[in-house]
């Protein structure tokens, strides 16, 4: 499977303007042979835009923002993972929607771990871990930004049978170690691919650090972005997952009798 990660430049855009930008990236990813494009956290609205504006823009999962992603996936013939603010009753969630190339809605993931005042002022935390989902013949775990920094979450996906964990993010300076150290560690210690799609540019007080990446199950980069807006591509292989799992043994050698 070929993944495309759109490392987008943050700006004060309307949802319509963001949709136009994401549509162009979708077309570019399809031309590049991608089966799935991953956009950053809260790609449709912006992330650090204030709780009041997020609540004003938030939509249910059957609203126009998600429907436009469904239409985009069908039109371009490519899978899409895209962050958006989801409203459910009175609660707003930092969410991401996964859609396949036929336009089928596969999953809506809600962020489980809220980061600092920005998240806590605007969002409710997910009540449960997002279930694994099948994308083609791949078993996929979904996480949003800060979630990947918790080893238990990725380990839970690996133990459930994940081959790859997909992570829309909005990670800012000075936390470049998440992209350069944490993400490769999560991949290697769990023998899975991890794809981490970040932002660049400035949004209010945040300067996003880029460094989007796809890291292999051996912890080695398959693709890595720099600090500007770009699309990166990565070919991932289930054969590689199996090869690594024959040489590494953290999962099968866990002493679960020693800890819960």
PDB file of C-alpha atoms in Angstrom:
ATOM      1  CA  UNK A   1       0.000   0.000   0.000  1.00  0.00           C
ATOM      2  CA  UNK A   2       1.195   3.494  -0.787  1.00  0.00           C
ATOM      3  CA  UNK A   3       0.544   6.232   1.759  1.00  0.00           C
ATOM      4  CA  UNK A   4       0.597   9.974   1.124  1.00  0.00           C
ATOM      5  CA  UNK A   5       0.980  12.412   4.025  1.00  0.00           C
ATOM      6  CA  UNK A   6       0.078  16.055   3.411  1.00  0.00           C
ATOM      7  CA  UNK A   7       2.183  18.263   5.665  1.00  0.00           C
ATOM      8  CA  UNK A   8       0.034  21.381   5.349  1.00  0.00           C
ATOM      9  CA  UNK A   9       0.851  24.991   6.026  1.00  0.00           C
ATOM     10  CA  UNK A  10      -1.322  26.436   8.778  1.00  0.00           C
ATOM     11  CA  UNK A  11      -3.213  29.632   7.997  1.00  0.00           C
ATOM     12  CA  UNK A  12      -6.434  31.351   8.987  1.00  0.00           C
ATOM     13  CA  UNK A  13      -8.710  29.696   6.416  1.00  0.00           C
ATOM     14  CA  UNK A  14     -12.416  29.117   6.104  1.00  0.00           C
ATOM     15  CA  UNK A  15     -13.631  25.527   5.847  1.00  0.00           C
ATOM     16  CA  UNK A  16     -14.301  26.162   2.142  1.00  0.00           C
ATOM     17  CA  UNK A  17     -10.727  27.385   1.604  1.00  0.00           C
ATOM     18  CA  UNK A  18      -9.320  24.409   3.511  1.00  0.00           C
ATOM     19  CA  UNK A  19     -11.479  22.049   1.449  1.00  0.00           C
ATOM     20  CA  UNK A  20     -10.056  23.486  -1.769  1.00  0.00           C
ATOM     21  CA  UNK A  21      -6.484  23.014  -0.497  1.00  0.00           C
ATOM     22  CA  UNK A  22      -7.168  19.466   0.681  1.00  0.00           C
ATOM     23  CA  UNK A  23      -8.838  18.603  -2.606  1.00  0.00           C
ATOM     24  CA  UNK A  24      -5.739  19.680  -4.533  1.00  0.00           C
ATOM     25  CA  UNK A  25      -3.529  17.606  -2.232  1.00  0.00           C
ATOM     26  CA  UNK A  26      -5.870  14.661  -2.752  1.00  0.00           C
ATOM     27  CA  UNK A  27      -5.486  14.964  -6.536  1.00  0.00           C
ATOM     28  CA  UNK A  28      -1.691  15.206  -6.188  1.00  0.00           C
ATOM     29  CA  UNK A  29      -1.614  12.134  -3.942  1.00  0.00           C
ATOM     30  CA  UNK A  30      -3.675  10.144  -6.422  1.00  0.00           C
ATOM     31  CA  UNK A  31      -1.352  11.163  -9.259  1.00  0.00           C
ATOM     32  CA  UNK A  32       1.512   9.942  -7.080  1.00  0.00           C
ATOM     33  CA  UNK A  33      -0.067   6.502  -6.848  1.00  0.00           C
ATOM     34  CA  UNK A  34      -1.261   6.712  -3.247  1.00  0.00           C
ATOM     35  CA  UNK A  35      -3.997   4.448  -1.916  1.00  0.00           C
ATOM     36  CA  UNK A  36      -4.596   6.651   1.136  1.00  0.00           C
ATOM     37  CA  UNK A  37      -3.878  10.280   1.994  1.00  0.00           C
ATOM     38  CA  UNK A  38      -3.477  11.360   5.620  1.00  0.00           C
ATOM     39  CA  UNK A  39      -4.106  14.977   6.599  1.00  0.00           C
ATOM     40  CA  UNK A  40      -3.109  16.609   9.907  1.00  0.00           C
ATOM     41  CA  UNK A  41      -5.142  16.996  13.065  1.00  0.00           C
ATOM     42  CA  UNK A  42      -8.123  19.350  12.661  1.00  0.00           C
ATOM     43  CA  UNK A  43      -7.159  19.886   9.022  1.00  0.00           C
ATOM     44  CA  UNK A  44     -10.526  21.308   7.997  1.00  0.00           C
ATOM     45  CA  UNK A  45     -10.789  24.081  10.574  1.00  0.00           C
ATOM     46  CA  UNK A  46      -7.429  24.719  12.199  1.00  0.00           C
ATOM     47  CA  UNK A  47      -6.400  23.472  15.621  1.00  0.00           C
ATOM     48  CA  UNK A  48      -5.304  26.370  17.841  1.00  0.00           C
ATOM     49  CA  UNK A  49      -8.194  28.651  16.865  1.00  0.00           C
ATOM     50  CA  UNK A  50      -9.996  28.944  20.201  1.00  0.00           C
ATOM     51  CA  UNK A  51     -12.714  26.890  21.838  1.00  0.00           C
ATOM     52  CA  UNK A  52     -15.540  29.224  20.825  1.00  0.00           C
ATOM     53  CA  UNK A  53     -14.680  29.099  17.125  1.00  0.00           C
ATOM     54  CA  UNK A  54     -14.219  25.320  17.235  1.00  0.00           C
ATOM     55  CA  UNK A  55     -17.685  24.897  18.758  1.00  0.00           C
ATOM     56  CA  UNK A  56     -19.176  27.170  16.101  1.00  0.00           C
ATOM     57  CA  UNK A  57     -17.582  25.106  13.317  1.00  0.00           C
ATOM     58  CA  UNK A  58     -18.093  21.632  14.797  1.00  0.00           C
ATOM     59  CA  UNK A  59     -20.406  19.271  12.922  1.00  0.00           C
ATOM     60  CA  UNK A  60     -21.822  15.795  13.489  1.00  0.00           C
ATOM     61  CA  UNK A  61     -20.225  12.898  11.657  1.00  0.00           C
ATOM     62  CA  UNK A  62     -23.030  12.952   9.090  1.00  0.00           C
ATOM     63  CA  UNK A  63     -22.607  16.683   8.438  1.00  0.00           C
ATOM     64  CA  UNK A  64     -21.265  18.545   5.386  1.00  0.00           C
ATOM     65  CA  UNK A  65     -17.575  18.340   6.354  1.00  0.00           C
ATOM     66  CA  UNK A  66     -17.570  14.554   6.438  1.00  0.00           C
ATOM     67  CA  UNK A  67     -19.853  14.299   3.422  1.00  0.00           C
ATOM     68  CA  UNK A  68     -17.455  16.463   1.428  1.00  0.00           C
ATOM     69  CA  UNK A  69     -14.602  14.055   2.355  1.00  0.00           C
ATOM     70  CA  UNK A  70     -16.765  11.156   1.168  1.00  0.00           C
ATOM     71  CA  UNK A  71     -17.420  12.930  -2.129  1.00  0.00           C
ATOM     72  CA  UNK A  72     -13.703  13.741  -2.462  1.00  0.00           C
ATOM     73  CA  UNK A  73     -12.656  10.130  -1.866  1.00  0.00           C
ATOM     74  CA  UNK A  74     -15.095   8.864  -4.505  1.00  0.00           C
ATOM     75  CA  UNK A  75     -14.176  11.564  -7.017  1.00  0.00           C
ATOM     76  CA  UNK A  76     -10.426  10.930  -6.759  1.00  0.00           C
ATOM     77  CA  UNK A  77     -10.615   7.193  -6.042  1.00  0.00           C
ATOM     78  CA  UNK A  78      -8.411   7.355  -2.952  1.00  0.00           C
ATOM     79  CA  UNK A  79      -8.805   6.707   0.775  1.00  0.00           C
ATOM     80  CA  UNK A  80      -8.813   9.711   3.105  1.00  0.00           C
ATOM     81  CA  UNK A  81      -8.000  10.221   6.790  1.00  0.00           C
ATOM     82  CA  UNK A  82      -8.820  13.779   7.833  1.00  0.00           C
ATOM     83  CA  UNK A  83      -9.159  15.613  11.142  1.00  0.00           C
ATOM     84  CA  UNK A  84     -12.249  17.674  12.001  1.00  0.00           C
ATOM     85  CA  UNK A  85     -14.244  18.859  15.071  1.00  0.00           C
ATOM     86  CA  UNK A  86     -17.129  16.460  15.734  1.00  0.00           C
ATOM     87  CA  UNK A  87     -20.138  17.549  17.782  1.00  0.00           C
ATOM     88  CA  UNK A  88     -22.248  14.888  19.469  1.00  0.00           C
ATOM     89  CA  UNK A  89     -25.016  16.282  21.639  1.00  0.00           C
ATOM     90  CA  UNK A  90     -23.400  18.979  23.757  1.00  0.00           C
ATOM     91  CA  UNK A  91     -19.884  17.514  23.504  1.00  0.00           C
ATOM     92  CA  UNK A  92     -17.242  18.382  20.922  1.00  0.00           C
ATOM     93  CA  UNK A  93     -14.501  15.899  20.061  1.00  0.00           C
ATOM     94  CA  UNK A  94     -11.158  16.279  18.327  1.00  0.00           C
ATOM     95  CA  UNK A  95     -11.872  13.665  15.656  1.00  0.00           C
ATOM     96  CA  UNK A  96     -10.601  12.176  12.416  1.00  0.00           C
ATOM     97  CA  UNK A  97     -12.620  10.385   9.771  1.00  0.00           C
ATOM     98  CA  UNK A  98     -11.327   7.428   7.720  1.00  0.00           C
ATOM     99  CA  UNK A  99     -12.976   6.819   4.343  1.00  0.00           C
ATOM    100  CA  UNK A 100     -12.062   4.286   1.663  1.00  0.00           C
ATOM    101  CA  UNK A 101     -11.686   4.947  -2.050  1.00  0.00           C
ATOM    102  CA  UNK A 102     -15.319   3.986  -2.735  1.00  0.00           C
ATOM    103  CA  UNK A 103     -16.522   6.634  -0.286  1.00  0.00           C
ATOM    104  CA  UNK A 104     -17.414   4.214   2.482  1.00  0.00           C
ATOM    105  CA  UNK A 105     -17.097   5.681   5.979  1.00  0.00           C
ATOM    106  CA  UNK A 106     -14.887   3.215   7.850  1.00  0.00           C
ATOM    107  CA  UNK A 107     -14.276   4.916  11.191  1.00  0.00           C
ATOM    108  CA  UNK A 108     -14.480   8.129  13.182  1.00  0.00           C
ATOM    109  CA  UNK A 109     -11.675   8.284  15.734  1.00  0.00           C
ATOM    110  CA  UNK A 110     -11.901  10.596  18.741  1.00  0.00           C
ATOM    111  CA  UNK A 111      -8.794  11.855  20.521  1.00  0.00           C
ATOM    112  CA  UNK A 112      -8.368  10.041  23.828  1.00  0.00           C
ATOM    113  CA  UNK A 113      -5.620  12.096  25.500  1.00  0.00           C
ATOM    114  CA  UNK A 114      -6.165  15.846  25.635  1.00  0.00           C
ATOM    115  CA  UNK A 115      -3.082  18.058  25.401  1.00  0.00           C
ATOM    116  CA  UNK A 116      -2.907  21.093  27.646  1.00  0.00           C
ATOM    117  CA  UNK A 117      -5.336  23.973  27.886  1.00  0.00           C
ATOM    118  CA  UNK A 118      -5.915  24.154  24.129  1.00  0.00           C
ATOM    119  CA  UNK A 119      -7.479  20.688  23.972  1.00  0.00           C
ATOM    120  CA  UNK A 120      -9.161  20.767  27.371  1.00  0.00           C
ATOM    121  CA  UNK A 121     -10.889  24.083  26.712  1.00  0.00           C
ATOM    122  CA  UNK A 122     -12.334  22.937  23.390  1.00  0.00           C
ATOM    123  CA  UNK A 123     -12.861  19.175  23.486  1.00  0.00           C
ATOM    124  CA  UNK A 124     -14.149  16.223  25.437  1.00  0.00           C
ATOM    125  CA  UNK A 125     -11.933  13.134  25.583  1.00  0.00           C
ATOM    126  CA  UNK A 126     -12.968   9.908  23.886  1.00  0.00           C
ATOM    127  CA  UNK A 127     -14.799   7.488  26.148  1.00  0.00           C
ATOM    128  CA  UNK A 128     -13.127   4.418  24.617  1.00  0.00           C
ATOM    129  CA  UNK A 129     -10.185   3.474  22.444  1.00  0.00           C
ATOM    130  CA  UNK A 130     -11.048   3.614  18.754  1.00  0.00           C
ATOM    131  CA  UNK A 131     -11.512   0.041  17.479  1.00  0.00           C
ATOM    132  CA  UNK A 132      -9.190  -1.351  14.836  1.00  0.00           C
ATOM    133  CA  UNK A 133     -10.532  -1.032  11.304  1.00  0.00           C
ATOM    134  CA  UNK A 134      -9.766  -2.864   8.061  1.00  0.00           C
ATOM    135  CA  UNK A 135      -8.473  -0.792   5.152  1.00  0.00           C
ATOM    136  CA  UNK A 136      -8.112  -3.268   2.328  1.00  0.00           C
ATOM    137  CA  UNK A 137      -6.190  -6.157   3.858  1.00  0.00           C
ATOM    138  CA  UNK A 138      -4.499  -3.911   6.439  1.00  0.00           C
ATOM    139  CA  UNK A 139      -5.495  -3.842  10.096  1.00  0.00           C
ATOM    140  CA  UNK A 140      -5.362  -0.169  11.054  1.00  0.00           C
ATOM    141  CA  UNK A 141      -5.181   1.601  14.409  1.00  0.00           C
ATOM    142  CA  UNK A 142      -6.087   5.290  14.577  1.00  0.00           C
ATOM    143  CA  UNK A 143      -4.642   7.818  17.023  1.00  0.00           C
ATOM    144  CA  UNK A 144      -4.627  11.613  17.130  1.00  0.00           C
ATOM    145  CA  UNK A 145      -1.494  13.600  17.990  1.00  0.00           C
ATOM    146  CA  UNK A 146      -0.830  13.302  21.748  1.00  0.00           C
ATOM    147  CA  UNK A 147      -2.337   9.791  21.775  1.00  0.00           C
ATOM    148  CA  UNK A 148       0.788   8.305  20.156  1.00  0.00           C
ATOM    149  CA  UNK A 149       2.897   9.529  23.081  1.00  0.00           C
ATOM    150  CA  UNK A 150       1.242   6.983  25.371  1.00  0.00           C
ATOM    151  CA  UNK A 151       2.867   3.567  24.915  1.00  0.00           C
ATOM    152  CA  UNK A 152      -0.184   1.726  26.246  1.00  0.00           C
ATOM    153  CA  UNK A 153      -2.366   2.958  23.406  1.00  0.00           C
ATOM    154  CA  UNK A 154      -0.132   1.767  20.582  1.00  0.00           C
ATOM    155  CA  UNK A 155       0.648  -1.459  22.440  1.00  0.00           C
ATOM    156  CA  UNK A 156      -3.091  -2.128  22.774  1.00  0.00           C
ATOM    157  CA  UNK A 157      -3.433  -1.774  19.009  1.00  0.00           C
ATOM    158  CA  UNK A 158      -0.471  -4.055  18.379  1.00  0.00           C
ATOM    159  CA  UNK A 159      -1.822  -6.718  20.737  1.00  0.00           C
ATOM    160  CA  UNK A 160      -5.179  -6.507  18.956  1.00  0.00           C
ATOM    161  CA  UNK A 161      -3.466  -7.228  15.622  1.00  0.00           C
ATOM    162  CA  UNK A 162      -2.705  -3.832  14.062  1.00  0.00           C
ATOM    163  CA  UNK A 163      -0.262  -3.690  11.148  1.00  0.00           C
ATOM    164  CA  UNK A 164      -0.126   0.115  10.982  1.00  0.00           C
ATOM    165  CA  UNK A 165      -1.103   3.043  13.208  1.00  0.00           C
ATOM    166  CA  UNK A 166      -2.145   6.276  11.463  1.00  0.00           C
ATOM    167  CA  UNK A 167      -1.719   9.540  13.357  1.00  0.00           C
ATOM    168  CA  UNK A 168      -3.003  12.962  12.234  1.00  0.00           C
ATOM    169  CA  UNK A 169      -1.165  15.483  14.413  1.00  0.00           C
ATOM    170  CA  UNK A 170      -0.543  19.173  15.107  1.00  0.00           C
ATOM    171  CA  UNK A 171       2.760  18.999  16.949  1.00  0.00           C
ATOM    172  CA  UNK A 172       4.608  22.187  17.681  1.00  0.00           C
ATOM    173  CA  UNK A 173       8.034  23.404  18.779  1.00  0.00           C
ATOM    174  CA  UNK A 174       9.868  22.547  20.939  1.00  0.00           C
ATOM    175  CA  UNK A 175       8.520  18.971  20.872  1.00  0.00           C
ATOM    176  CA  UNK A 176      10.412  17.683  17.830  1.00  0.00           C
ATOM    177  CA  UNK A 177      11.421  14.608  19.821  1.00  0.00           C
ATOM    178  CA  UNK A 178       7.942  13.185  19.325  1.00  0.00           C
ATOM    179  CA  UNK A 179       8.517  12.933  15.578  1.00  0.00           C
ATOM    180  CA  UNK A 180      12.184  11.987  15.763  1.00  0.00           C
ATOM    181  CA  UNK A 181      12.261   9.668  18.801  1.00  0.00           C
ATOM    182  CA  UNK A 182       8.807   8.722  20.065  1.00  0.00           C
ATOM    183  CA  UNK A 183       7.233   7.740  16.754  1.00  0.00           C
ATOM    184  CA  UNK A 184      10.132   5.472  15.691  1.00  0.00           C
ATOM    185  CA  UNK A 185      10.105   3.921  19.169  1.00  0.00           C
ATOM    186  CA  UNK A 186       6.358   3.205  19.022  1.00  0.00           C
ATOM    187  CA  UNK A 187       6.858   1.533  15.662  1.00  0.00           C
ATOM    188  CA  UNK A 188       9.810  -0.641  16.678  1.00  0.00           C
ATOM    189  CA  UNK A 189       8.598  -1.679  20.127  1.00  0.00           C
ATOM    190  CA  UNK A 190       5.270  -2.771  18.654  1.00  0.00           C
ATOM    191  CA  UNK A 191       6.497  -4.090  15.287  1.00  0.00           C
ATOM    192  CA  UNK A 192       4.057  -1.918  13.328  1.00  0.00           C
ATOM    193  CA  UNK A 193       4.251   0.918  10.830  1.00  0.00           C
ATOM    194  CA  UNK A 194       3.426   4.356  12.223  1.00  0.00           C
ATOM    195  CA  UNK A 195       2.402   7.206   9.899  1.00  0.00           C
ATOM    196  CA  UNK A 196       2.515  10.672  11.499  1.00  0.00           C
ATOM    197  CA  UNK A 197       1.088  13.614   9.482  1.00  0.00           C
ATOM    198  CA  UNK A 198       1.911  17.030  10.946  1.00  0.00           C
ATOM    199  CA  UNK A 199       1.466  20.716  10.176  1.00  0.00           C
ATOM    200  CA  UNK A 200       3.982  23.502   9.512  1.00  0.00           C
ATOM    201  CA  UNK A 201       3.715  27.247   9.905  1.00  0.00           C
ATOM    202  CA  UNK A 202       2.322  29.388  12.722  1.00  0.00           C
ATOM    203  CA  UNK A 203      -1.136  29.343  14.267  1.00  0.00           C
ATOM    204  CA  UNK A 204      -1.658  31.767  17.153  1.00  0.00           C
ATOM    205  CA  UNK A 205       1.104  30.930  19.682  1.00  0.00           C
ATOM    206  CA  UNK A 206       2.027  27.587  18.085  1.00  0.00           C
ATOM    207  CA  UNK A 207       4.826  27.104  15.571  1.00  0.00           C
ATOM    208  CA  UNK A 208       4.335  23.655  14.091  1.00  0.00           C
ATOM    209  CA  UNK A 209       7.479  21.629  13.571  1.00  0.00           C
ATOM    210  CA  UNK A 210       6.687  19.465  10.541  1.00  0.00           C
ATOM    211  CA  UNK A 211       8.863  16.332  10.330  1.00  0.00           C
ATOM    212  CA  UNK A 212       5.914  14.193   9.218  1.00  0.00           C
ATOM    213  CA  UNK A 213       7.030  10.631   8.755  1.00  0.00           C
ATOM    214  CA  UNK A 214       6.249   7.019   8.053  1.00  0.00           C
ATOM    215  CA  UNK A 215       8.368   4.744  10.224  1.00  0.00           C
ATOM    216  CA  UNK A 216       8.738   1.032   9.557  1.00  0.00           C
ATOM    217  CA  UNK A 217       8.153  -1.777  12.050  1.00  0.00           C
ATOM    218  CA  UNK A 218      11.913  -1.834  12.624  1.00  0.00           C
ATOM    219  CA  UNK A 219      11.869   1.834  13.714  1.00  0.00           C
ATOM    220  CA  UNK A 220      13.591   3.042  10.545  1.00  0.00           C
ATOM    221  CA  UNK A 221      12.127   5.899   8.496  1.00  0.00           C
ATOM    222  CA  UNK A 222      10.449   4.936   5.238  1.00  0.00           C
ATOM    223  CA  UNK A 223       9.748   8.609   4.472  1.00  0.00           C
ATOM    224  CA  UNK A 224      10.401  11.852   6.323  1.00  0.00           C
ATOM    225  CA  UNK A 225       9.342  15.447   5.599  1.00  0.00           C
ATOM    226  CA  UNK A 226      11.245  18.607   6.425  1.00  0.00           C
ATOM    227  CA  UNK A 227       9.877  21.907   7.691  1.00  0.00           C
ATOM    228  CA  UNK A 228       7.861  23.158   4.702  1.00  0.00           C
ATOM    229  CA  UNK A 229       4.514  22.295   3.154  1.00  0.00           C
ATOM    230  CA  UNK A 230       4.827  19.109   1.112  1.00  0.00           C
ATOM    231  CA  UNK A 231       3.384  15.703   0.356  1.00  0.00           C
ATOM    232  CA  UNK A 232       5.519  12.703   1.180  1.00  0.00           C
ATOM    233  CA  UNK A 233       4.891   9.178  -0.076  1.00  0.00           C
ATOM    234  CA  UNK A 234       5.710   5.854   1.537  1.00  0.00           C
ATOM    235  CA  UNK A 235       5.236   2.305   0.321  1.00  0.00           C
ATOM    236  CA  UNK A 236       4.416  -0.061   3.157  1.00  0.00           C
ATOM    237  CA  UNK A 237       4.445  -3.849   2.953  1.00  0.00           C
ATOM    238  CA  UNK A 238       2.826  -6.580   4.988  1.00  0.00           C
ATOM    239  CA  UNK A 239       5.761  -8.789   3.998  1.00  0.00           C
ATOM    240  CA  UNK A 240       8.023  -6.295   5.781  1.00  0.00           C
ATOM    241  CA  UNK A 241       5.856  -6.493   8.897  1.00  0.00           C
ATOM    242  CA  UNK A 242       6.171 -10.274   8.878  1.00  0.00           C
ATOM    243  CA  UNK A 243       9.930 -10.111   8.261  1.00  0.00           C
ATOM    244  CA  UNK A 244      10.446  -7.782  11.202  1.00  0.00           C
ATOM    245  CA  UNK A 245       8.237  -9.836  13.485  1.00  0.00           C
ATOM    246  CA  UNK A 246      10.412 -12.859  12.797  1.00  0.00           C
ATOM    247  CA  UNK A 247      13.517 -10.971  13.901  1.00  0.00           C
ATOM    248  CA  UNK A 248      12.070  -8.937  16.786  1.00  0.00           C
ATOM    249  CA  UNK A 249      10.232 -10.533  19.665  1.00  0.00           C
ATOM    250  CA  UNK A 250       8.986  -7.864  22.069  1.00  0.00           C
ATOM    251  CA  UNK A 251       5.340  -8.721  21.557  1.00  0.00           C
ATOM    252  CA  UNK A 252       5.641 -12.475  21.942  1.00  0.00           C
ATOM    253  CA  UNK A 253       8.159 -12.226  24.807  1.00  0.00           C
ATOM    254  CA  UNK A 254       6.016  -9.960  26.999  1.00  0.00           C
ATOM    255  CA  UNK A 255       5.867 -11.222  30.613  1.00  0.00           C
ATOM    256  CA  UNK A 256       2.186 -10.469  31.102  1.00  0.00           C
ATOM    257  CA  UNK A 257       2.289 -12.525  34.299  1.00  0.00           C
ATOM    258  CA  UNK A 258       4.409  -9.775  35.862  1.00  0.00           C
ATOM    259  CA  UNK A 259       2.059  -6.871  35.188  1.00  0.00           C
ATOM    260  CA  UNK A 260      -1.554  -6.242  34.355  1.00  0.00           C
TER     261      UNK A 260
END
